[in-house]
Short mmCIF file of C-alpha atoms in Angstrom, two decimals:
data_model
loop_
_atom_site.label_atom_id
_atom_site.label_comp_id
_atom_site.label_asym_id
_atom_site.label_seq_id
_atom_site.Cartn_x
_atom_site.Cartn_y
_atom_site.Cartn_z
CA MET A 1 228.49 44.10 -215.50
CA GLU A 2 229.73 41.22 -213.61
CA GLU A 3 227.57 37.55 -212.64
CA GLY A 4 227.42 35.11 -210.56
CA GLY A 5 226.07 33.42 -207.60
CA GLY A 6 227.24 36.22 -204.78
CA ARG A 7 224.88 38.41 -204.15
CA ARG A 8 224.05 41.53 -206.80
CA VAL A 9 224.90 44.93 -205.35
CA VAL A 10 224.51 48.48 -206.73
CA ALA A 11 227.00 51.26 -206.28
CA VAL A 12 225.85 55.09 -206.92
CA GLY A 13 228.57 57.45 -207.67
CA ALA A 14 231.96 57.10 -209.80
CA GLY A 15 234.40 58.61 -208.32
CA LEU A 16 237.36 56.94 -206.45
CA ALA A 17 235.42 55.42 -203.53
CA GLY A 18 232.55 54.12 -206.19
CA LEU A 19 235.33 52.56 -208.86
CA GLY A 20 237.44 50.73 -205.16
CA ALA A 21 234.46 49.32 -203.73
CA ALA A 22 233.10 48.01 -207.41
CA GLN A 23 237.75 46.46 -208.18
CA ARG A 24 236.99 45.56 -204.20
CA LEU A 25 233.28 43.45 -205.20
CA ARG A 26 234.54 41.89 -209.13
CA GLY A 27 233.77 38.49 -208.32
CA HIS A 28 231.53 38.24 -205.81
CA GLY A 29 228.44 38.27 -207.71
CA SER A 30 226.90 41.05 -210.18
CA LEU A 31 227.72 44.85 -209.97
CA ARG A 32 226.03 48.17 -211.27
CA LEU A 33 227.51 51.49 -211.23
CA LEU A 34 225.64 54.43 -212.01
CA GLU A 35 227.10 57.96 -212.23
CA ALA A 36 224.96 61.16 -213.01
CA ALA A 37 227.76 63.01 -215.12
CA ALA A 38 228.97 61.72 -218.52
CA ARG A 39 232.58 61.58 -216.97
CA ALA A 40 233.85 58.71 -214.03
CA GLY A 41 236.48 60.10 -211.28
CA GLY A 42 234.21 62.18 -209.40
CA ARG A 43 236.38 64.97 -207.39
CA VAL A 44 239.58 63.90 -209.31
CA CYS A 45 239.04 65.92 -212.70
CA THR A 46 242.14 66.74 -214.97
CA ARG A 47 241.91 69.00 -218.32
CA PRO A 48 243.72 71.28 -220.54
CA PHE A 49 244.56 74.29 -220.19
CA ALA A 50 247.61 76.43 -221.85
CA SER A 51 250.45 74.67 -223.22
CA GLY A 52 249.43 71.00 -220.97
CA LEU A 53 246.84 69.51 -218.09
CA VAL A 54 245.69 70.99 -215.29
CA GLU A 55 243.59 70.00 -211.81
CA MET A 56 240.10 70.86 -211.10
CA GLY A 57 240.21 68.75 -207.91
CA ALA A 58 242.27 67.06 -206.44
CA HIS A 59 246.27 67.49 -207.19
CA TRP A 60 248.61 65.83 -205.16
CA ILE A 61 249.62 62.52 -203.84
CA HIS A 62 249.99 62.77 -200.59
CA GLY A 63 251.90 60.20 -198.55
CA PRO A 64 253.25 58.83 -202.09
CA SER A 65 254.62 54.95 -199.41
CA PRO A 66 253.48 51.70 -199.91
CA GLY A 67 250.72 52.94 -197.38
CA ASN A 68 248.92 54.30 -199.62
CA PRO A 69 246.49 52.56 -201.88
CA VAL A 70 246.09 55.58 -203.83
CA PHE A 71 250.79 55.38 -204.35
CA ARG A 72 250.11 51.73 -205.29
CA LEU A 73 247.38 52.17 -207.35
CA ALA A 74 248.92 54.83 -209.81
CA THR A 75 252.09 52.36 -208.89
CA HIS A 76 250.10 48.96 -209.97
CA TYR A 77 249.46 51.26 -213.40
CA GLY A 78 252.43 52.85 -214.21
CA LEU A 79 250.75 56.46 -213.45
CA LEU A 80 254.06 57.95 -211.66
CA GLY A 81 257.42 59.02 -212.98
CA PRO A 82 260.42 58.16 -211.76
CA GLU A 83 261.29 60.23 -209.11
CA ALA A 84 258.08 58.93 -207.45
CA ALA A 85 259.05 55.89 -207.93
CA ARG A 86 262.68 55.97 -205.71
CA GLU A 87 262.51 55.13 -203.02
CA GLU A 88 264.49 57.03 -201.13
CA ASN A 89 261.45 59.32 -201.62
CA GLN A 90 259.44 57.01 -200.58
CA GLN A 91 260.37 57.53 -197.27
CA LEU A 92 260.55 60.55 -196.68
CA GLU A 93 259.06 61.74 -193.38
CA ALA A 94 257.65 65.28 -195.35
CA GLY A 95 255.13 66.23 -192.07
CA GLY A 96 252.27 66.50 -194.53
CA HIS A 97 253.44 69.91 -195.34
CA PRO A 98 256.40 69.58 -197.90
CA PRO A 99 258.66 72.81 -197.85
CA LEU A 100 258.56 74.10 -201.23
CA PRO A 101 261.38 76.93 -202.64
CA SER A 102 258.82 80.10 -202.01
CA ILE A 103 259.17 83.97 -202.35
CA THR A 104 256.88 86.21 -199.83
CA TYR A 105 255.08 88.64 -200.47
CA SER A 106 254.17 91.49 -198.53
CA SER A 107 250.93 94.02 -199.03
CA SER A 108 253.25 96.84 -199.23
CA GLY A 109 254.51 95.67 -202.31
CA ARG A 110 258.36 93.38 -201.39
CA ALA A 111 259.83 90.43 -200.53
CA LEU A 112 259.38 89.62 -196.93
CA ASN A 113 262.94 88.20 -194.89
CA THR A 114 263.15 84.43 -195.45
CA GLN A 115 264.48 84.25 -191.34
CA ALA A 116 261.20 86.21 -190.47
CA VAL A 117 258.65 84.06 -192.63
CA SER A 118 260.87 80.94 -191.00
CA LYS A 119 260.63 81.98 -187.90
CA ALA A 120 256.50 82.35 -187.87
CA ARG A 121 256.29 79.80 -189.46
CA ASP A 122 257.87 77.07 -187.45
CA LEU A 123 255.48 78.62 -184.16
CA PHE A 124 252.56 78.06 -186.58
CA ASP A 125 253.73 73.72 -187.25
CA ALA A 126 254.52 73.55 -183.81
CA LEU A 127 251.92 75.30 -182.57
CA LEU A 128 249.60 73.19 -185.08
CA THR A 129 251.29 69.74 -184.49
CA SER A 130 250.11 70.14 -180.30
CA THR A 131 247.35 69.68 -181.74
CA ARG A 132 248.29 66.40 -181.63
CA ALA A 133 247.44 66.08 -177.65
CA PHE A 134 244.39 66.12 -177.38
CA ARG A 135 243.25 63.79 -179.76
CA GLY A 136 240.60 61.58 -177.06
CA SER A 137 240.36 64.53 -174.98
CA GLU A 138 237.06 64.26 -173.19
CA GLU A 139 237.16 68.20 -171.99
CA PRO A 140 239.61 70.35 -174.40
CA PRO A 141 240.65 73.57 -173.48
CA VAL A 142 237.88 75.23 -175.81
CA PRO A 143 236.11 73.80 -178.22
CA SER A 144 237.86 74.28 -181.64
CA VAL A 145 241.20 74.83 -183.40
CA GLY A 146 241.05 78.25 -183.89
CA GLN A 147 240.35 78.72 -180.30
CA TYR A 148 243.01 77.27 -179.07
CA LEU A 149 245.34 78.38 -181.27
CA ARG A 150 245.02 81.91 -181.32
CA ALA A 151 244.69 81.17 -177.06
CA GLU A 152 248.66 80.28 -177.87
CA ILE A 153 249.43 82.99 -180.11
CA SER A 154 248.07 85.51 -177.47
CA ARG A 155 249.93 84.27 -174.54
CA ARG A 156 252.86 84.01 -176.76
CA VAL A 157 252.24 88.04 -178.43
CA SER A 158 254.56 90.11 -175.92
CA ALA A 159 257.78 88.08 -177.09
CA LEU A 160 257.11 88.08 -181.72
CA GLY A 161 259.29 89.83 -182.92
CA GLY A 162 262.14 90.27 -180.27
CA GLY A 163 259.91 92.98 -178.51
CA GLU A 164 260.46 94.77 -181.77
CA GLU A 165 256.58 96.92 -182.28
CA ASP A 166 256.64 96.91 -185.87
CA ALA A 167 258.83 93.11 -186.12
CA ARG A 168 256.09 91.44 -183.83
CA ARG A 169 253.01 92.60 -186.59
CA LEU A 170 254.87 91.32 -189.33
CA GLN A 171 255.22 88.42 -186.87
CA LEU A 172 251.49 88.21 -186.68
CA ALA A 173 250.76 88.93 -190.41
CA ILE A 174 252.48 85.78 -191.17
CA LEU A 175 250.57 83.54 -188.67
CA ALA A 176 247.46 85.30 -190.41
CA THR A 177 248.19 83.82 -193.67
CA CYS A 178 249.34 80.01 -191.94
CA LEU A 179 246.06 80.24 -190.67
CA LYS A 180 244.27 80.55 -194.24
CA LEU A 181 246.25 77.85 -195.65
CA GLU A 182 245.17 75.69 -192.56
CA CYS A 183 241.73 76.84 -194.21
CA CYS A 184 242.24 75.83 -197.44
CA ILE A 185 244.43 72.63 -196.29
CA SER A 186 241.08 71.51 -193.78
CA GLY A 187 238.58 72.70 -196.00
CA THR A 188 236.49 74.96 -194.22
CA HIS A 189 236.07 78.94 -194.04
CA SER A 190 237.50 79.44 -190.69
CA MET A 191 239.73 77.22 -188.31
CA ASP A 192 237.10 78.03 -185.32
CA LEU A 193 234.80 75.47 -187.18
CA VAL A 194 236.41 72.33 -186.97
CA ALA A 195 236.95 71.00 -183.70
CA LEU A 196 240.34 70.23 -181.60
CA GLU A 197 240.12 67.74 -180.21
CA PRO A 198 239.27 65.15 -183.20
CA PHE A 199 242.08 66.88 -185.20
CA GLY A 200 244.34 65.11 -183.91
CA GLU A 201 243.14 62.59 -186.35
CA TYR A 202 245.18 63.11 -189.23
CA VAL A 203 248.12 60.87 -189.98
CA SER A 204 250.42 61.99 -192.64
CA LEU A 205 251.90 59.16 -194.05
CA PRO A 206 256.06 59.40 -195.50
CA GLY A 207 256.68 60.18 -198.54
CA LEU A 208 257.85 62.98 -201.00
CA ASP A 209 254.10 64.46 -202.20
CA CYS A 210 254.44 63.59 -206.64
CA THR A 211 252.05 64.84 -208.84
CA PHE A 212 250.65 62.78 -211.90
CA PRO A 213 252.45 64.05 -214.73
CA GLY A 214 250.10 62.53 -217.33
CA GLY A 215 246.47 64.29 -215.25
CA TYR A 216 244.90 62.32 -211.66
CA SER A 217 242.31 61.98 -213.94
CA SER A 218 244.42 58.81 -215.65
CA LEU A 219 244.21 56.95 -212.20
CA PRO A 220 240.19 56.45 -211.96
CA HIS A 221 240.07 55.70 -216.48
CA HIS A 222 242.60 52.72 -215.12
CA MET A 223 240.56 52.09 -212.74
CA LEU A 224 236.99 52.06 -215.34
CA SER A 225 239.37 49.57 -217.97
CA ALA A 226 239.89 47.58 -215.23
CA LEU A 227 236.25 46.83 -215.18
CA PRO A 228 233.94 44.37 -217.01
CA GLU A 229 232.44 46.30 -219.93
CA GLY A 230 228.66 47.23 -219.10
CA THR A 231 229.47 47.44 -215.08
CA VAL A 232 230.31 51.04 -215.00
CA LEU A 233 226.33 53.13 -216.61
CA LEU A 234 226.98 56.85 -216.89
CA ASN A 235 224.42 59.96 -217.00
CA LYS A 236 222.40 57.43 -214.96
CA ALA A 237 221.19 59.33 -212.60
CA VAL A 238 219.28 58.04 -209.43
CA ARG A 239 216.55 59.73 -208.06
CA THR A 240 215.65 57.58 -205.51
CA ILE A 241 216.60 54.57 -203.33
CA ARG A 242 214.23 52.20 -201.92
CA TRP A 243 215.81 49.91 -199.56
CA ARG A 244 213.63 47.38 -196.68
CA GLY A 245 211.33 46.65 -199.55
CA SER A 246 210.76 43.30 -201.08
CA PHE A 247 211.15 43.79 -204.37
CA ARG A 248 211.16 41.66 -206.97
CA GLU A 249 212.04 41.21 -211.21
CA GLU A 250 208.85 41.25 -214.02
CA GLY A 251 208.25 37.36 -214.51
CA ASP A 252 210.23 35.87 -211.74
CA GLU A 253 208.31 35.47 -208.42
CA THR A 254 210.73 34.02 -207.21
CA ARG A 255 213.64 35.46 -206.04
CA ASP A 256 212.61 38.89 -203.49
CA PHE A 257 215.45 42.44 -203.72
CA PRO A 258 215.28 44.57 -200.10
CA VAL A 259 216.32 47.31 -202.61
CA ARG A 260 215.35 49.42 -205.66
CA VAL A 261 216.95 52.42 -207.30
CA GLU A 262 215.23 54.54 -209.64
CA CYS A 263 216.84 56.63 -211.98
CA GLU A 264 216.30 59.96 -213.29
CA ASP A 265 215.27 58.55 -217.29
CA GLY A 266 212.99 55.65 -215.77
CA ASP A 267 215.12 52.95 -215.57
CA ALA A 268 215.07 50.12 -211.98
CA PHE A 269 217.55 48.31 -210.50
CA LEU A 270 217.56 45.62 -207.86
CA ALA A 271 219.30 44.65 -205.43
CA ASP A 272 220.78 43.39 -202.76
CA HIS A 273 222.71 46.10 -201.37
CA VAL A 274 223.74 49.17 -202.71
CA ILE A 275 226.59 50.64 -201.39
CA ILE A 276 226.40 54.90 -201.45
CA THR A 277 229.36 57.07 -202.76
CA VAL A 278 227.46 60.57 -203.47
CA PRO A 279 228.87 63.70 -202.35
CA LEU A 280 228.63 64.70 -199.06
CA GLY A 281 227.38 68.24 -200.74
CA PHE A 282 224.62 66.31 -202.04
CA LEU A 283 223.45 64.47 -198.97
CA LYS A 284 222.65 66.77 -196.52
CA GLU A 285 220.45 68.46 -199.90
CA HIS A 286 218.72 65.62 -200.76
CA HIS A 287 218.97 63.08 -198.38
CA GLN A 288 215.44 63.53 -197.28
CA HIS A 289 214.22 62.49 -200.82
CA PHE A 290 216.41 60.58 -201.99
CA PHE A 291 216.05 57.60 -199.34
CA GLN A 292 212.52 55.56 -198.85
CA PRO A 293 211.98 55.37 -196.05
CA PRO A 294 214.55 57.82 -194.46
CA LEU A 295 217.61 57.19 -193.07
CA PRO A 296 217.54 56.80 -189.49
CA GLU A 297 217.87 59.67 -187.21
CA ARG A 298 221.25 58.75 -186.10
CA LYS A 299 222.32 58.74 -189.68
CA ALA A 300 220.47 61.83 -190.99
CA GLU A 301 221.53 64.38 -187.58
CA ALA A 302 225.24 62.76 -189.05
CA ILE A 303 225.02 64.30 -192.07
CA HIS A 304 223.46 67.63 -191.15
CA ARG A 305 226.67 68.42 -188.35
CA LEU A 306 229.70 66.73 -190.81
CA GLY A 307 231.16 70.11 -192.23
CA PHE A 308 231.42 70.91 -195.44
CA GLY A 309 233.97 73.49 -196.98
CA THR A 310 235.44 75.75 -200.36
CA ASN A 311 238.10 75.29 -201.88
CA ASN A 312 238.98 76.73 -204.63
CA LYS A 313 241.73 77.08 -207.49
CA ILE A 314 242.78 79.98 -209.45
CA PHE A 315 244.73 79.38 -213.35
CA LEU A 316 247.29 82.78 -214.47
CA GLU A 317 248.65 81.45 -218.03
CA PHE A 318 251.77 83.71 -218.34
CA GLU A 319 253.83 84.09 -221.75
CA GLN A 320 256.98 84.83 -219.82
CA PRO A 321 257.07 83.72 -216.37
CA PHE A 322 258.16 87.20 -213.53
CA TRP A 323 259.33 84.62 -211.11
CA GLU A 324 263.00 83.08 -210.95
CA PRO A 325 262.90 79.44 -212.77
CA GLN A 326 263.88 77.98 -208.33
CA GLN A 327 260.60 79.17 -207.02
CA GLN A 328 257.67 76.75 -206.96
CA LEU A 329 255.50 78.64 -203.99
CA LEU A 330 254.34 82.41 -204.46
CA GLU A 331 252.73 83.48 -200.70
CA VAL A 332 250.90 86.69 -199.97
CA VAL A 333 251.09 88.43 -196.01
CA TRP A 334 248.98 91.61 -195.58
CA GLU A 335 251.11 93.53 -193.73
CA ASP A 336 247.54 94.80 -191.44
CA GLU A 337 246.28 91.26 -190.66
CA SER A 338 246.72 89.38 -187.53
CA PRO A 339 244.86 85.77 -186.21
CA LEU A 340 244.53 88.19 -182.93
CA GLU A 341 241.34 89.88 -184.81
CA GLU A 342 238.64 89.51 -186.33
CA PRO A 343 238.73 89.16 -190.75
CA SER A 344 236.12 91.78 -192.44
CA ALA A 345 233.66 90.74 -193.09
CA ASP A 346 232.51 93.19 -196.25
CA LEU A 347 232.92 90.30 -199.07
CA GLU A 348 232.99 93.03 -201.64
CA ALA A 349 235.78 94.56 -200.84
CA ASN A 350 238.10 91.90 -199.68
CA TRP A 351 237.42 87.93 -200.47
CA PHE A 352 240.88 88.23 -202.41
CA LYS A 353 242.83 88.50 -199.40
CA LYS A 354 241.85 85.07 -198.35
CA LEU A 355 244.24 83.72 -201.37
CA ILE A 356 247.30 82.21 -199.42
CA GLY A 357 249.24 82.47 -202.73
CA PHE A 358 250.15 81.17 -206.00
CA LEU A 359 251.88 77.82 -206.71
CA VAL A 360 253.84 77.60 -209.93
CA LEU A 361 252.99 74.25 -212.10
CA GLN A 362 255.97 72.22 -212.91
CA PRO A 363 257.41 71.90 -214.47
CA PRO A 364 256.82 74.54 -217.13
CA GLU A 365 258.38 72.50 -220.04
CA GLN A 366 255.10 70.26 -218.91
CA HIS A 367 252.38 72.81 -217.99
CA GLY A 368 253.39 75.92 -219.89
CA HIS A 369 254.00 79.95 -216.69
CA VAL A 370 251.26 78.78 -215.05
CA LEU A 371 250.62 79.93 -211.78
CA CYS A 372 247.46 78.12 -209.16
CA GLY A 373 246.13 80.59 -206.96
CA PHE A 374 244.22 78.92 -203.90
CA ILE A 375 241.96 79.97 -201.78
CA ALA A 376 239.01 78.78 -199.43
CA GLY A 377 236.09 80.09 -197.63
CA LYS A 378 232.67 82.69 -197.60
CA GLU A 379 235.49 84.52 -199.73
CA SER A 380 236.41 81.65 -202.83
CA GLU A 381 232.38 81.90 -202.98
CA TYR A 382 232.11 84.94 -203.06
CA MET A 383 234.61 84.46 -206.22
CA GLU A 384 232.15 82.23 -208.21
CA THR A 385 229.23 85.65 -208.22
CA LEU A 386 232.05 87.33 -210.77
CA SER A 387 233.06 87.45 -213.53
CA ASP A 388 235.77 85.76 -215.22
CA ALA A 389 237.17 89.07 -216.01
CA GLU A 390 236.41 90.41 -212.70
CA VAL A 391 238.35 88.01 -211.02
CA LEU A 392 241.27 88.51 -213.71
CA SER A 393 241.74 91.91 -213.69
CA THR A 394 242.07 91.15 -209.05
CA MET A 395 244.39 88.66 -209.98
CA THR A 396 246.25 90.92 -211.86
CA SER A 397 246.31 94.13 -209.78
CA ILE A 398 247.30 91.67 -207.01
CA LEU A 399 250.61 90.63 -207.53
CA ARG A 400 251.78 93.94 -209.54
CA MET A 401 250.63 95.28 -205.53
CA LEU A 402 252.86 92.38 -204.65
CA THR A 403 256.19 93.08 -206.73
CA GLY A 404 255.95 96.35 -207.11
CA ALA A 405 259.06 96.85 -205.69
CA CYS A 406 260.72 94.38 -206.46
CA SER A 407 262.01 93.54 -210.38
CA GLY A 408 261.35 90.75 -212.16
CA PRO A 409 264.53 88.14 -213.81
CA SER A 410 266.92 90.36 -215.77
CA GLY A 411 264.44 93.91 -214.11
CA THR A 412 261.22 91.96 -216.25
CA VAL A 413 257.71 93.03 -215.70
CA LEU A 414 255.19 91.82 -214.44
CA PRO A 415 252.68 91.18 -217.56
CA THR A 416 249.50 90.44 -218.24
CA PRO A 417 247.83 86.91 -218.06
CA GLU A 418 246.92 85.24 -221.32
CA ALA A 419 243.50 84.74 -222.02
CA PRO A 420 242.00 81.86 -220.72
CA THR A 421 243.45 83.61 -217.79
CA ALA A 422 241.26 83.08 -215.22
CA THR A 423 239.65 79.23 -213.83
CA TRP A 424 238.47 77.74 -211.39
CA LEU A 425 236.47 74.64 -209.65
CA LEU A 426 232.09 75.58 -208.92
CA ALA A 427 231.79 74.67 -205.33
CA ALA A 428 230.77 71.43 -205.75
CA GLN A 429 234.04 70.50 -207.10
CA GLY A 430 236.12 72.34 -204.33
CA MET A 431 234.95 70.68 -201.11
CA THR A 432 236.02 68.87 -198.72
CA SER A 433 234.39 67.08 -195.38
CA THR A 434 236.35 67.94 -191.60
CA CYS A 435 234.80 67.47 -188.11
CA TRP A 436 233.34 70.53 -187.65
CA LEU A 437 232.05 72.26 -185.00
CA SER A 438 228.63 72.69 -184.00
CA PRO A 439 226.62 71.52 -181.27
CA CYS A 440 226.39 68.11 -179.07
CA LEU A 441 229.27 66.96 -181.50
CA THR A 442 230.71 64.77 -178.88
CA THR A 443 227.41 62.63 -178.74
CA LEU A 444 227.33 61.71 -181.97
CA ARG A 445 230.82 59.92 -182.83
CA ILE A 446 229.91 57.03 -185.11
CA PRO A 447 233.26 55.01 -184.96
CA GLY A 448 233.96 52.78 -188.32
CA PRO A 449 237.34 53.49 -190.84
CA CYS A 450 236.44 56.45 -193.43
CA SER A 451 237.86 57.83 -195.75
CA SER A 452 237.80 61.97 -197.69
CA SER A 453 239.74 63.36 -199.67
CA SER A 454 239.86 66.94 -201.20
CA LEU A 455 242.18 70.15 -202.99
CA ALA A 456 244.78 69.88 -200.94
CA ARG A 457 244.06 66.18 -199.54
CA PRO A 458 243.45 63.35 -202.02
CA PRO A 459 242.07 60.08 -201.03
CA THR A 460 244.78 58.96 -199.47
CA ALA A 461 242.77 56.58 -196.97
CA PRO A 462 244.92 55.44 -193.46
CA SER A 463 246.49 59.78 -194.97
CA THR A 464 243.38 61.81 -194.31
CA PRO A 465 241.15 62.25 -191.26
CA PRO A 466 238.02 60.48 -190.44
CA PRO A 467 235.31 62.84 -190.26
CA THR A 468 232.36 61.99 -187.92
CA GLY A 469 229.69 59.97 -189.67
CA PRO A 470 228.27 57.26 -191.68
CA CYS A 471 230.79 57.16 -194.19
CA CYS A 472 232.67 53.55 -194.56
CA GLN A 473 235.57 52.78 -196.84
CA ALA A 474 234.72 51.07 -200.31
CA GLY A 475 233.60 48.06 -200.04
CA GLU A 476 234.33 47.78 -196.38
CA ARG A 477 230.72 47.96 -193.17
CA PRO A 478 231.39 50.45 -190.94
CA SER A 479 232.88 49.05 -187.44
CA ASP A 480 229.32 49.78 -185.85
CA SER A 481 227.50 46.85 -188.70
CA THR A 482 224.71 48.98 -190.57
CA SER A 483 222.74 45.60 -189.06
CA SER A 484 222.80 46.82 -185.57
CA SER A 485 220.93 50.54 -186.80
CA GLY A 486 217.67 48.21 -189.00
CA CYS A 487 220.10 48.79 -192.41
CA PRO A 488 221.28 45.05 -193.77
CA ALA A 489 221.19 46.68 -197.40
CA LEU A 490 222.46 50.38 -196.98
CA PHE A 491 225.73 51.17 -197.47
CA LEU A 492 227.25 55.25 -196.86
CA SER A 493 230.60 55.65 -198.59
CA SER A 494 230.82 59.80 -198.47
CA GLU A 495 233.57 60.89 -200.98
CA ALA A 496 233.82 64.46 -200.47
CA GLY A 497 235.89 65.98 -202.29
CA LYS A 498 240.19 67.50 -201.06
#
């Protein structure tokens, strides 16, 4: 904790937003950063698995280039590999979805023709890009991204596959897989929940996506170590934030503080300002009692209306790979699906069909032979109710079904993953904020610089989609000044984790 002649600030939550606020405020008075967990980092969480490390939360730096604050920090601390540091890599325009060498399996157990897959994917990417035309539109053609994509696919359906029925159905099945991938990227159960008008606010920075050789958690660890000793208090859960008050420290009648932060263990901290960087899910569940007095109605409404979805990862380790060395992504296409048809609501029987496929963790010398599956939405939440054994059995059956007609390297048979074989994030670890649809959403636009993060899109402030809500980048006021809404001592920075 730093002392000085400036104001006294308490920040709640030691994720990247809270740590960033602490860094920005160094030397500007006194600061305490309170974290309920036993570690800092929030949704950035690296853990040992198999012979290496896995990312339980944020995975990549998207757009690693000088305009990306996470990239700048990682470069400053020397946390990236030589490839990511190359100037050529930083200048590449990957468009937010850099292609990976992949193989696409169908549910009938065959590897799909790459040209057929590319044709459907190119169409989907073009339609997704066309949504940018509606940014700022007062009257978009339909409310949601999902509705828009279905309408555009319907207009082209007769021409898909060159008019041949089996090829047309296959194209629709591949497009359904593309839609599931976008659900993972946007952190939503359905693209019908994502508003069309603000969807184009996401800006992709140049640079080829990269990871941290020593794990993403190395970033918050370095940020934490750069702060003065005693600034961050772990295992310090906050119970209530009393603001708009007048509080004095015992024995000091000369100074009034407008904020009192009360912790579960009985400790209390007085401050001039408090910065809130807790997850949006926590605010949704607890904001009515967490803040005293309650938040202004428009901020409470924003918390209520801002969407929050679930992404989960499944890690599978194998003694030997059954995939080719050059393959980095194993995609899954269910041939009986179409984006023009409603998916089954029977989660028990069909939850695994939301799985988009498996990423091959690279390099194998660092991670071993590990696949990382991605699944989002209600199906993801249903999976959380199952045991490790049930998830493992299902994943093994899927992989054997998909590769049934395809022999692996040198004719190898698909092996059984080694234990421990399946792990996934709890819902609280795998969520992301996005601009979701809700009644009267357009009346709730609150301008201001915002940041969000997710499994697929780690915190990279300028390149992440600004959610509609009362949040601000760490250490910054929203552009609609809090003082105008009667919140002179309260800053909200929703750290929702991609």
